[in-house]
Amino acid sequence: MTTAQDVLLPDIGDFSEVEVIEVLVQPGDQVSLDQSLITLESDKATMEIPSPLAGEVTFLAVKVGDKLSQGDPVLTLEPQVRPDEGPTATTEATAEETETTPAPVIEPEPEPERVAPRPGEAERRQAPVPPRPEDLAIAAGRKPHASPAVRRFARELGVDLTLVEGSGPKHRILKTDVQDYVKKTLARGTAGAPGTSLPFQLPSAPEIDYSKFGAVELTPLPRIKKIGGRRLHLNWLSIPHVTHHDAADITDLEAFRNARRESAATAGIKLTFLPILLKAVAKALERFPNLKASLTGDGERLVLKHFTHLGVAVDTPDGLVVPVIRDVDKKGVYELARELTEASTKAREGKLLPGDMQGGCFTVSSLGGIGGTAFTPIINAPEVAILGISRAETKPVWNGSDFVPRLILPMALSYNHRVIDGAEAARFTGRLRELLEDIRNLLL
Ligand code: CAO
């Protein structure tokens, strides 16, 4: 058996009470010997603290903003057991590794000089391949391999290091890589790039000090909002969204649902409108496979899916999450209702696993239970379309001779105009309307 080991801040020279500016690992991460764990920054230098041994991080004792001095706990590691090692060998290896605790990588404040690329270097390097959207999701949690000085340099320029390709040993990102990235990004201008990477850098908005106007307090954004918000922002800026509005008369469907509610409740099922809508969406997607396709990173091909896994946006106290309900086309409405309740409960309790949110082909976002007449949903890339549902309202509808009260459901389909044309979107919502207005069509 291995014993968990506390990693303490090693001798960092003349520094004490140095601020943690980056935490590069989190509980559950496997780290290798010498891998950087945290970055500290004083007014004179930035330094990365490397791991003294390989293993799994089981506890993190620090967070960004903490001030550390020599001997302070950083984290706890469960040392790694290699398959060819018994417990004794591991203990020995650990002891040996601990003895050779690597020194922190300390880099003094970089001089403000500019490093010119070596002659011919720019030509030798290929233009960085824009990241695929699915890679961007991974990149959100990936730790780029770069020295503290390069990290600082990138921070100063506002460069996200997860988007920079490293040309150094083991793909380490060098200062010249950051410079090249900036040059290439600027050179691309607004010409656009495949996939969903941004072809430009947005100017940063000026920070306003509201404390000048009254009492304020700062509160960090929940993690879900930080990660999800970054993707939403990227998708909003990089996908040519068009939102197509339509409305379905669900008077008969609602009568059917009300008639079935009691028997569903006896079976322990809360029959809301949403599971029926999911069923109809899955049926409509059969005829419009492009709407559940995704675009490859090079923007050249479509990935057509022979399955229908639907993402459902769920509102939680910490922000929006999108669990995926699998094989909606093959399941009954009661089964979908049960799965939906389970998924939204798990989401609200923060118990969704990454796998519960992967593999979706198309997303449904319903604000019908909350209110509103219309909204513009943001596409959940690499998917190419998302359906937003607002609250159904009883409205007077002209039937040719009279106005009659009908329950009308507003629908908003946002689609990626690189993949879907307006006519296809209109046909899709038309088909959905047909299915919702007479659910017997679901049988055909
Ligand atoms: N019109 C009228 N009533 C509706 C409706 C609609 N379009 N959609 C749902 N309702 C009703 C439901 O039928 C239910 O009524 P009953 O109790 O009489 O059956 C009630 O509103 C509450 O529904 P619900 O919200 O509890 O359940 P749901 O199955 O409709 O939705 C879920 C589940 C998880 C999607 C929802 O709770 C949720 O989180 N919605 C928010 C999603 C979101 O935030 N999207 C925004 C994304 S953009 O930021």
Coordinates of C-alpha atoms and ligand atoms in Angstrom, one line a residue:
M1 CA 0.0 0.0 0.0
T2 CA 1.2 3.5 -0.7
T3 CA 1.1 6.3 1.9
A4 CA -0.2 9.7 1.0
Q5 CA 2.5 12.3 1.2
D6 CA 2.1 16.0 2.0
V7 CA 4.0 18.2 -0.4
L8 CA 5.4 21.2 1.4
L9 CA 6.7 24.4 -0.1
P10 CA 10.4 23.9 -0.6
D11 CA 13.1 26.5 0.1
I12 CA 12.4 29.3 -2.3
G13 CA 15.3 31.5 -1.4
D14 CA 14.8 34.9 0.1
F15 CA 11.1 34.9 -0.5
S16 CA 8.2 34.5 2.0
E17 CA 4.5 35.2 1.9
V18 CA 4.6 34.8 -1.8
E19 CA 1.2 34.9 -3.6
V20 CA -0.2 31.9 -5.4
I21 CA -1.2 33.1 -8.9
E22 CA -2.0 29.8 -10.5
V23 CA -2.9 26.3 -9.3
L24 CA -2.0 24.0 -12.1
V25 CA -3.5 20.7 -10.8
Q26 CA -6.6 19.6 -9.0
P27 CA -7.6 16.6 -6.9
G28 CA -7.8 13.5 -9.0
D29 CA -5.0 14.7 -11.4
Q30 CA -2.1 12.3 -12.0
V31 CA 1.1 14.3 -11.9
S32 CA 4.6 13.2 -12.9
L33 CA 7.9 13.9 -11.2
D34 CA 8.9 17.6 -11.7
Q35 CA 5.5 18.6 -13.1
S36 CA 4.6 22.1 -12.1
L37 CA 2.0 22.2 -9.3
I38 CA 1.5 25.9 -8.6
T39 CA 3.0 29.2 -9.7
L40 CA 4.0 31.8 -7.2
E41 CA 4.6 35.4 -7.9
S42 CA 6.4 38.0 -5.8
D43 CA 7.1 41.6 -7.0
K44 CA 10.5 40.4 -8.1
A45 CA 10.0 37.0 -9.6
T46 CA 7.6 34.3 -10.6
M47 CA 8.3 30.7 -9.8
E48 CA 6.8 27.3 -10.5
I49 CA 6.8 24.7 -7.7
P50 CA 7.5 21.3 -9.2
S51 CA 6.2 18.0 -7.9
P52 CA 8.8 16.0 -5.8
L53 CA 7.2 12.7 -6.9
A54 CA 4.8 11.1 -9.3
G55 CA 1.3 10.3 -8.1
E56 CA -2.3 11.3 -7.8
V57 CA -3.3 14.6 -6.2
T58 CA -5.7 13.7 -3.4
F59 CA -6.0 17.0 -1.6
L60 CA -5.2 20.6 -2.5
A61 CA -4.2 22.8 0.4
V62 CA -3.9 26.1 -1.6
K63 CA -5.9 28.3 -3.8
V64 CA -5.2 31.3 -6.0
G65 CA -4.5 34.4 -3.8
D66 CA -3.0 32.4 -0.9
K67 CA 0.3 33.6 0.4
L68 CA 2.9 30.9 1.0
S69 CA 6.2 30.6 2.8
Q70 CA 8.7 27.7 3.0
G71 CA 7.2 24.7 4.7
D72 CA 3.6 25.6 4.0
P73 CA 1.5 22.6 2.8
V74 CA 0.7 22.7 -0.9
L75 CA -1.1 19.5 -1.5
T76 CA -1.2 15.8 -0.7
L77 CA -0.1 13.1 -3.2
E78 CA -0.8 9.4 -3.3
P79 CA 2.5 8.2 -4.8
Q80 CA 2.2 6.2 -8.0
V81 CA 2.6 2.5 -8.1
R82 CA 4.1 1.3 -11.4
P83 CA 2.7 -2.0 -12.5
D84 CA 6.2 -3.6 -12.3
E85 CA 6.7 -2.5 -8.7
G86 CA 5.6 -4.0 -5.5
P87 CA 4.8 -1.8 -2.5
T88 CA 8.3 -1.9 -1.2
A89 CA 9.8 -0.8 -4.5
T90 CA 7.4 2.1 -4.6
T91 CA 8.2 3.2 -1.1
E92 CA 11.9 3.1 -2.0
A93 CA 11.3 4.9 -5.2
T94 CA 9.3 7.5 -3.3
A95 CA 12.0 8.0 -0.7
E96 CA 14.6 8.3 -3.5
E97 CA 12.4 10.8 -5.4
T98 CA 11.8 12.8 -2.2
E99 CA 15.5 13.0 -1.6
T100 CA 16.0 14.5 -5.0
T101 CA 13.2 17.0 -4.5
P102 CA 13.5 19.2 -7.6
A103 CA 14.2 22.9 -7.0
P104 CA 11.5 25.4 -7.8
V105 CA 11.8 26.9 -11.2
I106 CA 12.4 30.6 -10.4
E107 CA 12.5 33.1 -13.2
P108 CA 13.3 36.7 -12.5
E109 CA 11.0 39.4 -13.8
P110 CA 11.5 39.4 -17.5
E111 CA 13.4 42.3 -19.0
P112 CA 11.1 44.4 -21.2
E113 CA 13.3 43.7 -24.3
R114 CA 11.7 42.1 -27.4
V115 CA 13.0 38.8 -28.6
A116 CA 13.3 38.9 -32.4
P117 CA 12.5 35.5 -34.1
R118 CA 15.5 33.7 -35.4
P119 CA 16.1 34.3 -39.1
G120 CA 13.9 32.0 -41.2
E121 CA 12.1 30.7 -38.2
A122 CA 8.7 32.2 -39.1
E123 CA 8.9 30.6 -42.5
R124 CA 9.8 27.2 -41.0
R125 CA 6.8 27.2 -38.7
Q126 CA 3.4 26.2 -40.0
A127 CA 0.4 28.5 -39.2
P128 CA -1.0 27.2 -35.9
V129 CA -3.9 24.8 -36.6
P130 CA -7.0 26.3 -35.1
P131 CA -8.3 24.1 -32.3
R132 CA -11.4 22.0 -32.9
P133 CA -14.3 22.9 -30.7
E134 CA -14.2 19.6 -28.9
D135 CA -10.6 20.2 -28.2
L136 CA -11.4 23.6 -26.7
A137 CA -13.6 21.8 -24.1
I138 CA -10.6 19.8 -23.2
A139 CA -8.4 22.7 -23.3
A140 CA -10.4 24.4 -20.6
G141 CA -9.0 21.9 -18.2
R142 CA -5.6 21.4 -19.8
K143 CA -2.4 22.8 -18.3
P144 CA -0.2 24.4 -20.9
H145 CA 3.5 23.6 -20.5
A146 CA 5.4 26.9 -20.2
S147 CA 7.8 28.6 -17.9
P148 CA 6.6 31.3 -15.5
A149 CA 8.2 34.0 -17.6
V150 CA 6.4 32.8 -20.7
R151 CA 3.1 32.6 -18.7
R152 CA 3.6 36.1 -17.5
F153 CA 4.4 37.3 -21.1
A154 CA 1.2 35.6 -22.4
R155 CA -0.8 37.1 -19.6
E156 CA 0.5 40.6 -20.4
L157 CA -0.6 40.1 -24.1
G158 CA -3.9 38.5 -23.1
V159 CA -3.0 35.3 -24.9
D160 CA -4.7 32.1 -23.8
L161 CA -1.8 29.6 -23.6
T162 CA -4.2 26.6 -24.1
L163 CA -4.5 27.8 -27.7
V164 CA -0.7 28.1 -28.4
E165 CA 1.3 25.2 -29.8
G166 CA 4.6 24.7 -28.0
S167 CA 7.7 24.1 -30.2
G168 CA 10.0 23.4 -27.2
P169 CA 11.0 20.1 -25.8
K170 CA 7.9 18.0 -24.8
H171 CA 5.8 20.7 -26.5
R172 CA 6.9 23.3 -24.0
I173 CA 5.6 26.7 -25.1
L174 CA 8.4 29.2 -25.7
K175 CA 8.2 33.0 -25.8
T176 CA 8.6 32.9 -29.6
D177 CA 5.6 30.6 -29.8
V178 CA 3.5 33.2 -28.0
Q179 CA 4.8 35.9 -30.3
D180 CA 4.1 33.8 -33.4
Y181 CA 0.6 33.1 -32.2
V182 CA -0.1 36.8 -31.8
K183 CA 1.4 37.6 -35.2
K184 CA -0.6 34.8 -36.9
T185 CA -3.8 35.8 -35.1
L186 CA -3.4 39.4 -36.2
A187 CA -2.4 38.4 -39.7
R188 CA -5.6 36.4 -40.0
G189 CA -7.5 39.6 -39.3
T190 CA -11.2 39.2 -39.8
A191 CA -10.8 36.8 -42.7
G192 CA -12.2 34.0 -40.5
A193 CA -10.9 30.6 -39.6
P194 CA -12.2 27.1 -39.8
G195 CA -13.8 25.5 -36.8
T196 CA -14.9 27.9 -34.1
S197 CA -11.6 29.6 -33.1
L198 CA -11.7 33.3 -33.1
P199 CA -9.8 35.1 -35.9
F200 CA -9.3 38.2 -33.7
Q201 CA -8.5 39.4 -30.2
L202 CA -11.2 41.4 -28.7
P203 CA -10.2 44.7 -27.0
S204 CA -10.6 44.4 -23.3
A205 CA -13.3 46.5 -21.7
P206 CA -12.2 49.2 -19.2
E207 CA -12.5 48.1 -15.6
I208 CA -14.8 50.4 -13.6
D209 CA -14.2 50.9 -9.9
Y210 CA -17.7 50.9 -8.6
S211 CA -16.6 51.3 -5.0
K212 CA -16.2 55.0 -6.0
F213 CA -20.0 55.1 -6.2
G214 CA -21.1 53.1 -3.2
A215 CA -20.5 49.9 -1.2
V216 CA -19.6 46.9 -3.3
E217 CA -18.4 43.3 -2.7
L218 CA -16.6 40.9 -5.0
T219 CA -17.7 37.4 -5.3
P220 CA -16.1 34.7 -7.6
L221 CA -18.1 33.3 -10.4
P222 CA -19.1 29.6 -9.8
R223 CA -16.8 27.2 -11.6
I224 CA -19.7 26.0 -13.9
K225 CA -20.2 29.6 -15.0
K226 CA -16.5 30.2 -15.6
I227 CA -16.1 27.1 -17.8
G228 CA -19.5 27.2 -19.4
G229 CA -19.4 30.9 -19.9
R230 CA -16.1 30.7 -21.8
R231 CA -17.6 28.2 -24.2
L232 CA -20.8 30.2 -24.6
H233 CA -18.9 33.3 -25.3
L234 CA -16.7 31.5 -27.9
N235 CA -19.8 30.0 -29.5
W236 CA -21.7 33.2 -29.6
L237 CA -18.8 35.1 -31.2
S238 CA -17.6 32.4 -33.6
I239 CA -20.8 30.8 -35.0
P240 CA -23.0 32.7 -37.4
H241 CA -26.2 32.3 -35.5
V242 CA -29.6 32.8 -37.0
T243 CA -32.7 32.2 -34.8
H244 CA -35.8 31.0 -36.6
H245 CA -39.1 31.6 -34.7
D246 CA -42.1 29.5 -35.0
A247 CA -45.1 28.5 -32.9
A248 CA -47.1 25.3 -32.5
D249 CA -50.7 24.8 -31.4
I250 CA -50.4 22.4 -28.5
T251 CA -54.0 22.6 -27.2
D252 CA -54.7 18.9 -28.0
L253 CA -51.3 17.8 -26.8
E254 CA -51.9 19.5 -23.5
A255 CA -55.3 17.9 -23.2
F256 CA -53.7 14.5 -23.8
R257 CA -50.9 15.3 -21.2
N258 CA -53.5 16.4 -18.6
A259 CA -55.5 13.2 -19.2
R260 CA -52.4 11.1 -18.6
R261 CA -50.9 13.0 -15.7
E262 CA -52.7 11.1 -13.0
S263 CA -51.8 7.6 -14.3
A264 CA -48.2 8.8 -14.8
A265 CA -48.1 10.1 -11.3
T266 CA -49.4 6.7 -10.0
A267 CA -46.4 5.2 -11.8
G268 CA -44.2 7.7 -10.0
I269 CA -43.7 9.8 -13.1
K270 CA -44.0 13.6 -13.4
L271 CA -45.3 14.0 -16.9
T272 CA -44.3 17.5 -18.0
F273 CA -44.5 18.8 -21.5
L274 CA -40.7 18.4 -22.0
P275 CA -40.4 14.6 -22.5
I276 CA -43.1 14.7 -25.1
L277 CA -41.3 17.5 -26.8
L278 CA -38.0 15.5 -26.8
K279 CA -39.8 12.6 -28.4
A280 CA -41.2 14.9 -31.1
V281 CA -37.7 16.6 -31.7
A282 CA -36.1 13.1 -32.1
K283 CA -38.8 12.2 -34.7
A284 CA -38.3 15.5 -36.5
L285 CA -34.5 15.0 -36.6
E286 CA -35.0 11.7 -38.4
R287 CA -36.0 13.7 -41.4
F288 CA -33.4 16.4 -40.9
P289 CA -30.1 14.7 -40.1
N290 CA -28.1 17.8 -40.7
L291 CA -29.6 19.4 -37.7
K292 CA -28.0 16.8 -35.4
A293 CA -24.7 16.7 -37.3
S294 CA -21.6 18.6 -36.2
L295 CA -18.9 20.4 -38.2
T296 CA -15.4 19.0 -38.3
G297 CA -12.6 21.2 -36.9
D298 CA -11.4 22.1 -40.4
G299 CA -14.9 23.2 -41.3
E300 CA -14.9 20.9 -44.4
R301 CA -17.1 18.0 -43.4
L302 CA -20.2 17.1 -41.4
V303 CA -20.2 14.4 -38.9
L304 CA -23.6 12.7 -39.4
K305 CA -24.8 10.7 -36.4
H306 CA -26.8 7.5 -36.5
F307 CA -28.1 8.1 -33.0
T308 CA -30.2 10.7 -31.3
H309 CA -28.8 11.8 -28.0
L310 CA -30.4 15.1 -26.9
G311 CA -28.8 17.6 -24.5
V312 CA -31.3 19.3 -22.2
A313 CA -30.3 22.6 -20.6
V314 CA -30.9 22.5 -16.8
D315 CA -30.9 25.5 -14.6
T316 CA -28.9 24.9 -11.4
P317 CA -28.0 27.3 -8.5
D318 CA -24.4 27.4 -9.9
G319 CA -25.3 27.9 -13.6
L320 CA -26.5 26.1 -16.6
V321 CA -25.5 22.5 -17.3
V322 CA -26.5 20.3 -20.2
P323 CA -27.0 16.6 -19.4
V324 CA -27.5 14.3 -22.3
I325 CA -30.5 11.9 -22.7
R326 CA -29.4 9.1 -24.8
D327 CA -31.3 7.3 -27.7
V328 CA -34.4 9.5 -27.3
D329 CA -35.8 8.0 -30.5
K330 CA -35.9 4.6 -29.0
K331 CA -37.5 5.4 -25.7
G332 CA -41.1 6.0 -24.5
V333 CA -42.3 9.2 -23.1
Y334 CA -42.5 7.8 -19.5
E335 CA -39.0 6.5 -19.7
L336 CA -37.8 9.9 -21.0
A337 CA -39.7 11.7 -18.2
R338 CA -38.1 9.5 -15.6
E339 CA -34.6 10.0 -17.1
L340 CA -35.2 13.8 -17.3
T341 CA -36.2 14.0 -13.7
E342 CA -33.1 12.0 -12.7
A343 CA -30.7 14.0 -14.9
S344 CA -32.1 17.4 -13.6
T345 CA -32.0 16.2 -10.0
K346 CA -28.4 15.1 -10.4
A347 CA -27.6 18.4 -12.1
R348 CA -29.0 20.5 -9.3
E349 CA -27.2 18.4 -6.7
G350 CA -23.9 18.8 -8.6
K351 CA -23.7 15.1 -9.2
L352 CA -23.4 14.9 -13.0
L353 CA -20.3 13.2 -14.2
P354 CA -18.5 14.4 -17.4
G355 CA -19.9 11.4 -19.3
D356 CA -23.4 12.5 -18.5
M357 CA -22.9 15.6 -20.5
Q358 CA -21.1 14.2 -23.5
G359 CA -22.3 12.8 -26.9
G360 CA -25.3 15.1 -27.5
C361 CA -26.3 15.9 -31.1
F362 CA -28.8 18.6 -30.5
T363 CA -29.9 20.6 -27.5
V364 CA -33.3 21.6 -26.1
S365 CA -33.5 24.5 -23.8
S366 CA -36.9 25.0 -22.2
L367 CA -37.8 28.1 -20.2
G368 CA -41.4 27.2 -20.5
G369 CA -41.7 26.3 -16.8
I370 CA -40.3 29.7 -15.8
G371 CA -41.8 32.2 -18.3
G372 CA -41.0 34.6 -21.1
T373 CA -42.3 34.9 -24.7
A374 CA -39.1 34.3 -26.7
F375 CA -35.3 34.1 -26.3
T376 CA -32.3 33.4 -28.4
P377 CA -30.5 30.2 -27.4
I378 CA -26.8 29.9 -28.0
I379 CA -25.6 26.9 -30.0
N380 CA -23.8 24.3 -28.0
A381 CA -20.9 23.7 -30.4
P382 CA -19.9 21.4 -32.1
E383 CA -23.6 20.9 -32.4
V384 CA -25.1 23.0 -35.1
A385 CA -28.6 23.8 -33.7
I386 CA -30.5 24.3 -30.5
L387 CA -34.2 24.6 -29.8
G388 CA -35.4 27.1 -27.3
I389 CA -38.9 26.8 -25.9
S390 CA -40.8 29.6 -24.1
R391 CA -44.0 29.5 -22.1
A392 CA -47.1 28.3 -24.0
E393 CA -50.0 30.8 -23.8
T394 CA -53.6 30.7 -24.7
K395 CA -54.2 33.0 -27.7
P396 CA -57.0 33.8 -30.0
V397 CA -56.5 32.0 -33.3
W398 CA -58.5 32.6 -36.4
N399 CA -60.0 29.3 -37.7
G400 CA -61.5 30.7 -40.9
S401 CA -64.7 31.9 -39.4
D402 CA -64.0 32.7 -35.7
F403 CA -61.3 33.4 -33.2
V404 CA -60.9 30.4 -30.9
P405 CA -58.7 30.1 -27.8
R406 CA -55.7 27.9 -28.5
L407 CA -52.6 27.1 -26.5
I408 CA -49.6 28.3 -28.5
L409 CA -46.1 27.2 -27.9
P410 CA -43.3 29.6 -29.0
M411 CA -40.3 27.9 -30.4
A412 CA -36.9 29.5 -31.3
L413 CA -34.4 27.4 -33.3
S414 CA -30.9 28.9 -33.4
Y415 CA -28.8 27.3 -36.1
N416 CA -25.2 27.6 -37.5
H417 CA -25.7 29.2 -40.8
R418 CA -22.5 27.7 -42.2
V419 CA -24.3 24.3 -42.0
I420 CA -28.1 25.0 -42.0
D421 CA -30.0 27.2 -44.4
G422 CA -33.0 29.2 -43.4
A423 CA -35.3 27.0 -45.6
E424 CA -34.1 23.9 -43.8
A425 CA -34.6 25.4 -40.4
A426 CA -38.1 26.5 -41.4
R427 CA -38.9 23.0 -42.7
F428 CA -37.6 21.5 -39.5
T429 CA -39.8 23.6 -37.2
G430 CA -42.7 23.0 -39.6
R431 CA -42.2 19.3 -39.1
L432 CA -42.0 19.7 -35.4
R433 CA -45.2 21.7 -35.4
E434 CA -46.9 19.0 -37.4
L435 CA -45.8 16.4 -34.8
L436 CA -46.8 18.5 -31.8
E437 CA -50.1 19.6 -33.2
D438 CA -51.2 16.0 -33.8
I439 CA -49.0 13.5 -31.9
R440 CA -50.5 10.7 -33.9
N441 CA -47.9 11.7 -36.5
L442 CA -45.3 10.4 -34.1
L443 CA -46.5 6.9 -35.0
L444 CA -46.0 7.3 -38.7
Ligands
CAO1 N1 -45.3 26.2 -21.5 C1 -46.1 26.1 -20.4 N2 -45.8 25.4 -19.4 C2 -44.7 24.6 -19.4 C3 -43.8 24.7 -20.5 C4 -44.2 25.5 -21.6 N3 -43.4 25.6 -22.6 N4 -42.8 23.9 -20.2 C5 -43.0 23.4 -19.0 N5 -44.1 23.8 -18.5 C6 -44.7 23.5 -17.3 C7 -44.5 22.0 -16.9 O1 -45.4 21.2 -17.7 C8 -44.8 22.0 -15.5 O2 -46.2 22.2 -15.3 P1 -47.0 21.1 -14.5 O3 -46.4 21.1 -13.1 O4 -48.4 21.7 -14.5 O5 -46.9 19.9 -15.2 C9 -44.1 23.3 -15.0 O6 -44.1 24.1 -16.2 C10 -42.8 23.2 -14.5 O7 -42.0 22.5 -15.3 P2 -40.4 22.1 -14.9 O8 -39.6 23.2 -15.3 O9 -40.4 21.7 -13.5 O10 -40.1 20.8 -15.8 P3 -39.8 20.7 -17.3 O11 -39.8 19.3 -17.6 O12 -40.6 21.6 -18.2 O13 -38.3 21.2 -17.4 C11 -36.0 21.4 -16.9 C12 -37.2 20.6 -16.8 C13 -34.8 20.7 -16.2 C14 -35.6 21.7 -18.3 C15 -36.3 22.8 -16.2 O14 -36.5 22.6 -14.9 C16 -35.1 23.8 -16.4 O15 -34.1 23.7 -15.7 N6 -35.3 24.8 -17.3 C17 -34.4 25.9 -17.4 C18 -33.5 25.6 -18.6 C19 -32.7 26.9 -18.9 O16 -32.2 27.5 -18.0 N7 -32.6 27.2 -20.2 C20 -32.0 28.5 -20.5 C21 -30.8 28.3 -21.3 S1 -30.2 29.8 -22.0 O17 -29.5 30.4 -20.7

